Amino acid sequence: MSRCVCTRVLSQVRSCSTLVLPLSLNQPVFHRPLLSLLSSSSSSSCWPRRLQPARPLSSHTHGGSDKDNDDDIPSPKHDLNFQLGRLQMDHVLRANEQSVRLPEFDGRGGPSPVLKFESNQLGANVPLEDRRCAATCLRTRGMLFGVFDGHGGHACAQAVSERLPYYVATAMMPEASLEDLEVAMETERPVPPILQWYKHHNDYNYRESAELYVQHLRMFWQELLDSAEHGEGLSPPDALSHAFQRLDSDLSLEAQVPLANELMRSTAVQAAFAGSTACMAHVTTEGVYVANVGDSRAIMGVQDEDGSWSAVPLSRDHTALNPAELARVQGQHPPAERDTVVVDERLLGMLMPLRAFGDVRFKWSRELQQSVLESGASCCDLEELHLFQYSPPYYLTPPYLDAVPEVTFHRLRPQDHFLILASDGLWDELGNEEAVRLVGQHLTGVHLQAPVSARDRQFSLGQMHQLLLRRRARSAPAMDLNVATHLIRHALSTNEYGELDQEKLAAMMALPDDLARMYRDDITVTVVYFNSNLHKSAHHKGSR
């Protein structure tokens, strides 16, 4: 690797005026599978960029001097190894790859909405705080895909990724199917499966909490049965909205009540005090419903008549950079709090997403937080769980946060080819249009180049050289068969000319655990390819 790249990265590290406070994470033991009856080393990290410790509302931050901060930076001689080879980088990049091809027909006489999907994850935090899910609804139609971006630890994202698909699928089930579930539970017979999961061997589940999760899911379907209006099940948008809010309520409740054992109790408390965004898509033959909480995104890839690709956003970021979202949050609190509800583009100066699961520090009263933490101290070591009695400044009129999703619908058209679901780690590095172009060209193998315009002809020789370099980069063959890996590789290593820079990639991937999070985020990507025969089938039915 060239000396200048190493020097540039190290100089950027040294130039940081304030290091974030360390936050060790106690990694639980993971087991699999979870909820099988319903479906066919501790390490250290840093406060995530999306969740910062409380600080005075001024231009200054807490922390020591620059000299103190430099003392915490590892010695490059011993801790930074920029000699990662191509095979080593490929091994790390591809460790969590998943590619699933689905049957063309769904077994019920109709075409499957999805032809295949490809997914991958690359961590910056240790352990990885992102989660993902993919499942087919067995008692109703459609497939569910989700990405979950955790913060303050992985516990909330883990719980939501395991449980939310069940809540959504159950809410859409007709009354007769819910009764089948209830009768099976009452008579202790095998419960009809709700979901068919598609899991990578690195995707984990909490086995110890399965009993609690099933208990609360059962309470959910019992309440649906008691509703006189449930009938044939909730519509997809209503099911998504109801499921998001109900699961968030259950996470809150489970942290407050006595539980069967200490491990289950600590898991529940961790999940409630940590947080997670969620972006979930329900894909049917009619179209795509997207429910979003936070700043992960769902982007539709559309091929235009001239063969070029364009992006259609199916979600909006719930951050302070979204004026409508900022106004919504500010409007929920008295005018006197207008300048303190969101500070430095963060909720109460601390939290980047303005909607999230968990994060009860932004939802509960101070008294309830203190009561739960004090009662928790009697059954588990709160310091080991990295839970401390603090609350955000200017915490006057809670709740400041909720998990009410924004739900959108997009009717599928012949020009709609794929859906990209990704956590904000990808979107920090790639724009919507660039991501769609990369997937489209990977899909077709065709690299369209814009013609040289009159403006381009006025370029200097140097500018024309740069344009040709960008064109060459765009026409280079893909290095990865999995398109999610293709996106992650480009997100980490594209240089100013649009080329894949192996030295840049090596530098990014060689950063030690305690520094990687300062330069990039966890990245999770799932790309869903639609079945092109959907429109042929619809046309055939219409012609009859």
Coordinates of C-alpha atoms in Angstrom, one line a residue:
M1 CA 0.0 0.0 0.0
S2 CA 1.3 3.5 -0.8
R3 CA 2.7 5.5 2.1
C4 CA 0.5 8.5 1.4
V5 CA -2.7 6.6 2.0
C6 CA -1.5 5.3 5.4
T7 CA -0.3 8.8 6.3
R8 CA -3.6 10.4 5.3
V9 CA -5.7 8.0 7.4
L10 CA -3.4 8.3 10.4
S11 CA -3.4 12.1 10.2
Q12 CA -7.2 12.1 10.1
V13 CA -7.2 10.0 13.2
R14 CA -4.8 12.3 15.0
S15 CA -6.8 15.4 14.0
C16 CA -9.9 14.3 15.9
S17 CA -10.2 16.8 18.7
T18 CA -12.4 14.7 21.0
L19 CA -12.6 10.9 21.1
V20 CA -16.1 9.5 22.0
L21 CA -16.4 7.8 25.3
P22 CA -15.7 4.1 25.3
L23 CA -18.7 1.8 25.8
S24 CA -17.9 -1.9 26.3
L25 CA -20.6 -4.3 25.3
N26 CA -21.2 -7.6 27.0
Q27 CA -21.8 -10.0 24.2
P28 CA -24.5 -12.6 25.0
V29 CA -24.4 -16.2 24.0
F30 CA -26.5 -16.6 20.9
H31 CA -28.4 -19.7 19.9
R32 CA -30.6 -20.8 17.0
P33 CA -33.3 -21.3 16.1
L34 CA -35.9 -19.1 17.9
L35 CA -39.6 -19.8 17.9
S36 CA -39.1 -23.1 16.1
L37 CA -42.7 -24.0 17.0
L38 CA -43.9 -21.2 14.8
S39 CA -41.6 -21.5 11.8
S40 CA -40.5 -24.3 9.5
S41 CA -16.1 -13.0 23.8
S42 CA -17.1 -9.8 25.2
S43 CA -15.5 -6.9 23.4
S44 CA -15.4 -3.1 23.4
S45 CA -17.0 -0.5 21.2
C46 CA -17.6 3.2 21.2
W47 CA -20.7 5.3 21.6
P48 CA -22.3 5.1 18.1
R49 CA -22.3 8.2 16.0
R50 CA -26.1 8.1 16.0
L51 CA -26.2 8.1 19.8
Q52 CA -24.0 10.4 21.8
P53 CA -23.6 10.9 25.5
A54 CA -25.4 13.9 27.0
R55 CA -23.5 17.2 26.9
P56 CA -24.2 20.8 27.6
L57 CA -26.1 22.6 24.8
S58 CA -23.2 24.7 23.7
S59 CA -20.5 24.7 21.1
H60 CA -18.2 22.8 23.5
T61 CA -18.1 19.0 24.2
H62 CA -17.2 17.0 27.3
G63 CA -13.8 15.3 27.4
G64 CA -10.2 15.8 28.0
S65 CA -7.7 17.8 26.1
D66 CA -6.3 16.9 22.7
K67 CA -3.3 15.4 24.4
D68 CA -5.5 13.2 26.6
N69 CA -7.3 12.0 23.5
D70 CA -4.1 11.2 21.7
D71 CA -3.0 9.0 24.5
D72 CA -6.0 6.8 23.8
I73 CA -5.1 6.3 20.1
P74 CA -3.4 3.0 19.4
S75 CA 0.1 3.0 18.2
P76 CA 0.0 2.6 14.4
K77 CA 3.2 0.5 14.6
H78 CA 1.4 -2.3 16.6
D79 CA -2.3 -1.8 15.8
L80 CA -2.7 -0.7 12.3
N81 CA -2.0 -3.3 9.6
F82 CA -2.5 -1.9 6.1
Q83 CA -1.2 -5.1 4.4
L84 CA -4.5 -6.8 3.8
G85 CA -4.3 -8.7 0.6
R86 CA -7.1 -9.1 -2.0
L87 CA -8.1 -12.6 -0.8
Q88 CA -8.2 -11.4 2.8
M89 CA -10.4 -8.5 2.0
D90 CA -12.7 -10.6 -0.2
H91 CA -13.0 -13.2 2.7
V92 CA -14.1 -10.5 5.1
L93 CA -16.5 -8.8 2.7
R94 CA -18.2 -12.0 1.7
A95 CA -18.4 -13.7 5.2
N96 CA -22.1 -12.7 5.6
E97 CA -23.3 -13.1 2.0
Q98 CA -26.7 -14.6 1.3
S99 CA -28.3 -15.5 -2.0
V100 CA -31.7 -17.2 -2.2
R101 CA -33.5 -18.1 -5.4
L102 CA -37.2 -18.7 -4.9
P103 CA -39.7 -20.9 -6.8
E104 CA -41.4 -19.2 -9.7
F105 CA -44.8 -20.1 -8.3
D106 CA -46.0 -19.8 -4.8
G107 CA -47.6 -23.2 -4.5
R108 CA -51.1 -21.7 -4.4
G109 CA -51.7 -21.3 -8.1
G110 CA -50.0 -18.0 -8.6
P111 CA -46.6 -16.6 -9.4
S112 CA -44.2 -15.7 -6.6
P113 CA -43.7 -12.0 -6.3
V114 CA -39.9 -12.4 -5.7
L115 CA -37.6 -14.2 -8.0
K116 CA -34.5 -14.0 -5.7
F117 CA -32.9 -11.9 -3.1
E118 CA -29.2 -11.2 -2.2
S119 CA -28.0 -9.8 1.1
N120 CA -24.9 -9.0 3.0
Q121 CA -23.6 -7.3 6.2
L122 CA -20.3 -5.7 7.1
G123 CA -19.7 -4.6 10.7
A124 CA -17.9 -1.6 12.0
N125 CA -19.1 -2.2 15.6
V126 CA -18.0 -5.3 17.5
P127 CA -20.3 -7.0 17.8
L128 CA -22.2 -5.9 14.7
E129 CA -25.3 -3.9 15.7
D130 CA -27.3 -4.2 12.4
R131 CA -29.7 -7.1 11.9
R132 CA -31.8 -8.3 8.9
C133 CA -34.7 -10.6 8.2
A134 CA -36.3 -12.4 5.2
A135 CA -39.3 -14.6 5.4
T136 CA -42.4 -15.9 3.5
C137 CA -45.8 -15.5 5.1
L138 CA -47.2 -19.1 5.2
R139 CA -50.8 -18.3 6.3
T140 CA -51.2 -15.3 4.1
R141 CA -49.6 -14.1 0.8
G142 CA -46.4 -12.2 0.4
M143 CA -42.8 -12.0 1.7
L144 CA -41.3 -9.8 4.4
F145 CA -37.8 -8.2 4.3
G146 CA -36.3 -6.0 6.9
V147 CA -33.1 -4.2 7.9
F148 CA -32.7 -3.1 11.5
D149 CA -30.0 -0.6 12.6
G150 CA -29.2 -0.9 16.3
H151 CA -27.6 1.7 18.5
G152 CA -26.5 1.6 22.1
G153 CA -25.8 -2.0 21.5
H154 CA -27.3 -4.8 19.4
A155 CA -30.0 -6.0 21.9
C156 CA -32.9 -4.0 20.5
A157 CA -32.2 -4.7 16.8
Q158 CA -31.8 -8.4 17.7
A159 CA -35.2 -8.6 19.4
V160 CA -37.0 -6.6 16.7
S161 CA -35.5 -8.6 13.8
E162 CA -36.7 -11.9 15.5
R163 CA -40.1 -10.7 16.5
L164 CA -41.5 -8.1 14.1
P165 CA -42.1 -10.4 11.2
Y166 CA -44.3 -12.6 13.4
Y167 CA -46.3 -9.6 14.6
V168 CA -46.9 -8.4 11.0
A169 CA -47.8 -11.8 9.6
T170 CA -50.1 -12.5 12.5
A171 CA -51.9 -9.2 12.1
M172 CA -52.7 -10.0 8.5
M173 CA -54.0 -13.5 9.2
P174 CA -57.8 -14.1 9.0
E175 CA -59.7 -15.0 12.1
A176 CA -60.0 -18.7 11.2
S177 CA -56.2 -19.0 11.0
L178 CA -55.7 -17.2 14.4
E179 CA -58.2 -19.7 15.9
D180 CA -56.1 -22.5 14.6
L181 CA -53.1 -21.1 16.4
E182 CA -55.0 -20.6 19.7
V183 CA -56.6 -24.1 19.6
A184 CA -53.1 -25.7 19.1
M185 CA -51.7 -23.8 22.0
E186 CA -54.6 -24.7 24.3
T187 CA -54.4 -28.4 23.4
E188 CA -50.6 -28.4 23.4
R189 CA -50.6 -29.7 19.8
P190 CA -48.0 -28.5 17.2
V191 CA -48.7 -24.9 16.2
P192 CA -49.2 -24.3 12.5
P193 CA -46.1 -22.5 11.2
I194 CA -46.5 -18.8 10.5
L195 CA -43.3 -18.0 8.6
Q196 CA -40.7 -19.7 6.5
W197 CA -37.4 -18.0 7.4
Y198 CA -34.4 -17.5 5.2
K199 CA -31.5 -17.2 7.5
H200 CA -27.7 -17.0 7.0
H201 CA -25.7 -19.2 9.4
N202 CA -24.4 -16.0 11.0
D203 CA -27.9 -14.7 11.8
Y204 CA -28.7 -15.4 15.4
N205 CA -31.6 -15.8 17.8
Y206 CA -32.1 -15.5 21.5
R207 CA -33.2 -19.0 22.5
E208 CA -33.6 -18.2 26.2
S209 CA -36.3 -15.6 25.5
A210 CA -38.4 -17.7 23.1
E211 CA -41.0 -18.5 25.8
L212 CA -41.5 -14.9 26.6
Y213 CA -41.7 -13.9 23.0
V214 CA -44.3 -16.6 22.2
Q215 CA -46.3 -15.6 25.3
H216 CA -46.6 -12.0 24.1
L217 CA -47.3 -12.9 20.5
R218 CA -50.1 -15.1 21.7
M219 CA -51.5 -12.3 23.7
F220 CA -51.4 -10.2 20.5
W221 CA -53.4 -12.7 18.4
Q222 CA -55.8 -13.2 21.3
E223 CA -56.6 -9.5 21.2
L224 CA -57.0 -9.6 17.5
L225 CA -59.5 -12.5 17.9
D226 CA -61.4 -10.5 20.5
S227 CA -61.7 -7.6 18.0
A228 CA -65.1 -7.7 16.2
E229 CA -63.5 -5.9 13.3
H230 CA -60.6 -8.3 12.6
G231 CA -62.5 -10.6 10.2
E232 CA -60.3 -11.6 7.3
G233 CA -57.3 -9.9 8.8
L234 CA -55.8 -6.4 8.7
S235 CA -54.8 -4.9 5.4
P236 CA -51.0 -4.8 4.9
P237 CA -50.6 -1.1 5.8
D238 CA -52.7 -1.5 9.0
A239 CA -50.9 -4.7 9.9
L240 CA -47.5 -3.1 9.6
S241 CA -48.5 0.0 11.6
H242 CA -50.2 -2.0 14.3
A243 CA -47.4 -4.5 14.6
F244 CA -44.6 -1.9 14.9
Q245 CA -46.4 -0.1 17.7
R246 CA -47.4 -3.2 19.5
L247 CA -44.0 -4.7 19.5
D248 CA -42.5 -1.5 20.8
S249 CA -45.0 -1.5 23.6
D250 CA -44.2 -5.1 24.4
L251 CA -40.4 -4.3 24.6
S252 CA -41.3 -1.5 27.1
L253 CA -43.5 -3.7 29.2
E254 CA -41.1 -6.6 29.3
A255 CA -38.4 -4.4 30.9
Q256 CA -40.8 -3.4 33.7
V257 CA -42.2 -6.7 34.9
P258 CA -40.6 -9.6 36.8
L259 CA -39.4 -12.3 34.5
A260 CA -38.6 -16.0 34.8
N261 CA -34.9 -15.8 35.2
E262 CA -32.0 -13.3 35.4
L263 CA -30.8 -13.9 31.8
M264 CA -34.3 -13.2 30.4
R265 CA -34.6 -10.1 32.6
S266 CA -31.3 -8.7 31.5
T267 CA -32.1 -9.4 27.8
A268 CA -35.4 -7.5 28.2
V269 CA -33.8 -4.5 30.0
Q270 CA -31.0 -4.3 27.4
A271 CA -33.5 -4.4 24.5
A272 CA -35.6 -1.6 25.9
F273 CA -32.8 0.7 26.8
A274 CA -30.9 0.2 23.5
G275 CA -32.6 1.3 20.3
S276 CA -33.1 0.3 16.7
T277 CA -34.5 1.7 13.5
A278 CA -36.5 -0.6 11.2
C279 CA -37.3 -0.6 7.5
M280 CA -39.6 -3.5 6.5
A281 CA -41.1 -4.3 3.1
H282 CA -44.1 -6.5 2.5
V283 CA -43.8 -7.7 -1.1
T284 CA -46.9 -9.1 -2.9
T285 CA -47.9 -9.6 -6.5
E286 CA -49.8 -6.3 -6.4
G287 CA -47.0 -4.2 -5.0
V288 CA -44.6 -3.3 -2.2
Y289 CA -45.7 -1.9 1.2
V290 CA -42.8 -0.3 3.1
A291 CA -43.0 0.6 6.8
N292 CA -40.1 2.7 8.1
V293 CA -39.0 4.0 11.5
G294 CA -35.7 5.8 11.4
D295 CA -33.1 6.4 8.7
S296 CA -32.7 3.1 6.9
R297 CA -34.1 3.3 3.4
A298 CA -36.1 1.4 0.8
I299 CA -35.3 2.4 -2.8
M300 CA -37.0 1.0 -6.0
G301 CA -34.8 0.4 -9.0
V302 CA -36.5 1.4 -12.2
Q303 CA -35.3 0.8 -15.8
D304 CA -36.4 3.6 -18.1
E305 CA -37.3 3.2 -21.8
D306 CA -33.8 4.2 -22.9
G307 CA -32.2 1.5 -20.8
S308 CA -31.0 3.8 -18.1
W309 CA -31.7 3.4 -14.4
S310 CA -33.5 5.6 -11.9
A311 CA -34.3 5.5 -8.2
V312 CA -37.8 5.8 -6.7
P313 CA -37.6 6.3 -2.9
L314 CA -40.2 4.3 -1.0
S315 CA -39.2 5.7 2.4
R316 CA -38.1 9.0 4.0
D317 CA -35.4 9.4 6.5
H318 CA -36.7 10.3 10.0
T319 CA -33.9 12.7 10.9
A320 CA -33.6 16.4 11.5
L321 CA -32.5 16.8 7.9
N322 CA -36.1 16.0 6.9
P323 CA -38.0 19.3 7.5
A324 CA -41.4 17.6 7.8
E325 CA -40.1 15.2 10.4
L326 CA -38.4 17.9 12.4
A327 CA -41.6 20.0 12.4
R328 CA -43.6 16.9 13.5
V329 CA -41.3 16.3 16.5
Q330 CA -41.1 20.0 17.5
G331 CA -44.9 20.2 17.2
Q332 CA -45.4 17.5 19.8
H333 CA -43.9 19.7 22.6
P334 CA -44.5 23.2 24.0
P335 CA -43.2 26.2 22.1
A336 CA -40.7 26.9 24.9
E337 CA -38.9 23.7 24.0
R338 CA -38.5 24.4 20.3
D339 CA -34.8 25.1 20.6
T340 CA -34.0 22.1 22.9
V341 CA -36.1 19.3 21.4
V342 CA -33.5 18.9 18.6
V343 CA -30.0 20.2 19.1
D344 CA -27.1 19.7 16.6
E345 CA -29.5 17.7 14.4
R346 CA -30.1 15.2 17.3
L347 CA -33.0 14.5 19.5
L348 CA -32.3 16.3 22.8
G349 CA -28.7 16.6 21.4
M350 CA -28.2 12.9 21.6
L351 CA -30.1 10.7 19.2
M352 CA -29.9 10.9 15.4
P353 CA -33.1 9.1 14.3
L354 CA -36.3 10.8 15.4
R355 CA -38.3 7.5 15.4
A356 CA -37.0 4.2 16.8
F357 CA -37.8 1.0 18.7
G358 CA -36.6 0.8 22.3
D359 CA -34.7 3.9 23.5
V360 CA -36.9 4.1 26.6
R361 CA -34.7 6.9 27.9
F362 CA -36.5 9.1 25.4
K363 CA -40.0 7.7 26.2
W364 CA -40.4 6.9 29.9
S365 CA -40.7 9.4 32.7
R366 CA -37.5 10.0 34.8
E367 CA -39.2 8.2 37.7
L368 CA -40.0 5.1 35.7
Q369 CA -36.5 4.9 34.4
Q370 CA -35.0 5.2 37.9
S371 CA -37.4 2.6 39.3
V372 CA -36.6 0.0 36.6
L373 CA -32.9 0.5 36.8
E374 CA -33.0 0.3 40.6
S375 CA -35.1 -2.9 40.5
G376 CA -32.9 -4.3 37.8
A377 CA -29.8 -3.8 40.0
S378 CA -31.2 -6.4 42.4
C379 CA -31.2 -9.2 39.8
C380 CA -28.4 -8.3 37.4
D381 CA -25.2 -6.2 37.2
L382 CA -26.3 -2.9 35.5
E383 CA -22.7 -1.9 35.0
E384 CA -22.1 -5.2 33.2
L385 CA -25.1 -4.4 31.0
H386 CA -23.7 -0.9 30.4
L387 CA -26.9 0.7 31.8
F388 CA -26.5 3.8 33.9
Q389 CA -28.8 6.3 35.6
Y390 CA -28.7 9.3 33.4
S391 CA -31.2 11.0 31.2
P392 CA -31.0 13.6 28.4
P393 CA -30.8 17.3 29.2
Y394 CA -34.0 19.4 29.0
Y395 CA -36.1 16.2 29.5
L396 CA -39.3 18.0 30.3
T397 CA -42.3 16.6 28.4
P398 CA -41.7 12.9 27.5
P399 CA -42.2 10.9 25.4
Y400 CA -39.9 12.5 22.8
L401 CA -39.7 9.4 20.6
D402 CA -42.1 6.7 19.2
A403 CA -42.1 3.7 16.8
V404 CA -45.1 4.8 14.7
P405 CA -44.0 3.8 11.2
E406 CA -44.5 5.8 8.0
V407 CA -46.1 3.4 5.6
T408 CA -46.0 3.7 1.8
F409 CA -47.3 1.6 -1.1
H410 CA -45.9 1.2 -4.6
R411 CA -47.8 -0.7 -7.2
L412 CA -45.4 -2.8 -9.2
R413 CA -45.0 -2.0 -12.9
P414 CA -43.0 -3.7 -15.7
Q415 CA -40.2 -1.2 -15.4
D416 CA -39.7 -2.0 -11.6
H417 CA -36.9 -4.5 -11.4
F418 CA -35.6 -4.6 -7.8
L419 CA -35.8 -3.1 -4.3
I420 CA -32.8 -2.1 -2.2
L421 CA -33.2 -2.2 1.6
A422 CA -30.2 -0.9 3.4
S423 CA -29.1 0.6 6.7
D424 CA -27.8 4.1 6.8
G425 CA -24.2 2.8 6.7
L426 CA -24.7 2.4 2.9
W427 CA -26.5 5.7 2.3
D428 CA -23.7 7.6 4.2
E429 CA -21.5 6.6 1.3
L430 CA -23.7 6.1 -1.8
G431 CA -26.6 8.2 -3.1
N432 CA -29.9 6.6 -4.2
E433 CA -29.2 7.0 -7.9
E434 CA -25.7 5.7 -7.7
A435 CA -26.8 2.6 -5.7
V436 CA -29.6 1.8 -8.2
R437 CA -27.2 2.3 -11.2
L438 CA -24.7 -0.1 -9.6
V439 CA -27.4 -2.8 -9.1
G440 CA -28.9 -2.2 -12.5
Q441 CA -25.6 -2.6 -14.3
H442 CA -24.7 -5.6 -12.2
L443 CA -28.0 -7.2 -13.2
T444 CA -27.8 -6.5 -16.9
G445 CA -24.1 -6.3 -17.5
V446 CA -24.7 -3.2 -19.6
H447 CA -22.8 0.0 -18.6
L448 CA -24.5 2.9 -20.3
Q449 CA -22.4 6.0 -20.8
A450 CA -23.8 9.5 -21.3
P451 CA -22.8 11.0 -24.7
V452 CA -20.2 13.8 -24.7
S453 CA -22.1 17.0 -24.4
A454 CA -21.3 20.5 -25.8
R455 CA -20.2 21.5 -22.3
D456 CA -17.9 18.4 -22.1
R457 CA -16.1 19.6 -25.2
Q458 CA -15.0 22.7 -23.4
F459 CA -13.1 20.6 -20.8
S460 CA -9.4 21.0 -20.5
L461 CA -7.2 18.1 -21.2
G462 CA -7.0 17.2 -17.5
Q463 CA -10.8 17.4 -17.1
M464 CA -11.3 15.2 -20.1
H465 CA -8.8 12.7 -18.7
Q466 CA -10.9 12.6 -15.4
L467 CA -14.1 12.0 -17.4
L468 CA -12.5 9.1 -19.3
L469 CA -11.2 7.6 -16.0
R470 CA -14.8 7.7 -14.6
R471 CA -16.1 6.0 -17.8
R472 CA -13.5 3.3 -17.5
A473 CA -14.4 2.7 -13.9
R474 CA -18.1 2.4 -14.7
S475 CA -17.4 -0.2 -17.5
A476 CA -15.1 -2.4 -15.4
P477 CA -16.6 -5.9 -14.7
A478 CA -18.1 -6.6 -11.3
M479 CA -15.8 -8.3 -8.8
D480 CA -18.6 -9.9 -6.8
L481 CA -21.4 -12.2 -7.9
N482 CA -23.5 -11.1 -4.9
V483 CA -24.9 -7.6 -5.7
A484 CA -25.1 -6.7 -2.0
T485 CA -21.4 -7.2 -1.7
H486 CA -21.0 -5.3 -4.9
L487 CA -22.7 -2.3 -3.2
I488 CA -20.7 -2.6 0.0
R489 CA -17.4 -2.8 -1.9
H490 CA -18.3 0.4 -3.9
A491 CA -19.4 2.2 -0.8
L492 CA -16.1 1.6 0.9
S493 CA -13.6 2.0 -1.9
T494 CA -14.9 4.3 -4.7
N495 CA -12.5 7.2 -5.2
E496 CA -13.0 10.6 -6.7
Y497 CA -12.9 9.2 -10.3
G498 CA -15.5 6.5 -9.5
E499 CA -12.9 3.8 -9.6
L500 CA -12.5 1.0 -7.1
D501 CA -9.4 1.9 -5.0
Q502 CA -7.9 -1.2 -3.5
E503 CA -5.6 0.9 -1.2
K504 CA -8.6 2.8 0.2
L505 CA -10.5 -0.4 0.8
A506 CA -7.5 -2.0 2.5
A507 CA -7.1 1.1 4.7
M508 CA -10.8 1.1 5.7
M509 CA -10.9 -2.6 6.5
A510 CA -7.6 -2.7 8.4
L511 CA -8.7 -0.1 11.0
P512 CA -8.8 -1.7 14.5
D513 CA -12.2 -2.2 16.2
D514 CA -11.9 0.9 18.4
L515 CA -11.3 3.2 15.4
A516 CA -13.4 1.6 12.6
R517 CA -16.6 3.1 13.9
M518 CA -15.2 6.6 13.6
Y519 CA -14.8 6.2 9.9
R520 CA -17.7 4.0 8.8
D521 CA -20.9 2.5 10.1
D522 CA -22.2 -1.1 10.1
I523 CA -23.7 -1.8 6.7
T524 CA -26.6 -4.1 5.9
V525 CA -27.9 -4.5 2.4
T526 CA -30.7 -6.6 0.9
V527 CA -31.6 -6.5 -2.8
V528 CA -34.9 -8.1 -3.8
Y529 CA -35.5 -9.0 -7.5
F530 CA -39.1 -9.1 -8.7
N531 CA -40.5 -11.9 -10.7
S532 CA -40.8 -10.5 -14.3
N533 CA -43.6 -13.1 -15.0
L534 CA -45.9 -11.2 -12.7
H535 CA -47.0 -8.8 -15.4
K536 CA -47.2 -11.6 -18.0
S537 CA -49.5 -13.5 -15.7
A538 CA -51.7 -10.4 -15.1
H539 CA -51.8 -9.7 -18.8
H540 CA -52.8 -13.3 -19.6
K541 CA -55.6 -13.2 -17.0
G542 CA -56.9 -9.8 -18.4
S543 CA -56.9 -11.2 -22.0
R544 CA -59.1 -14.1 -20.9

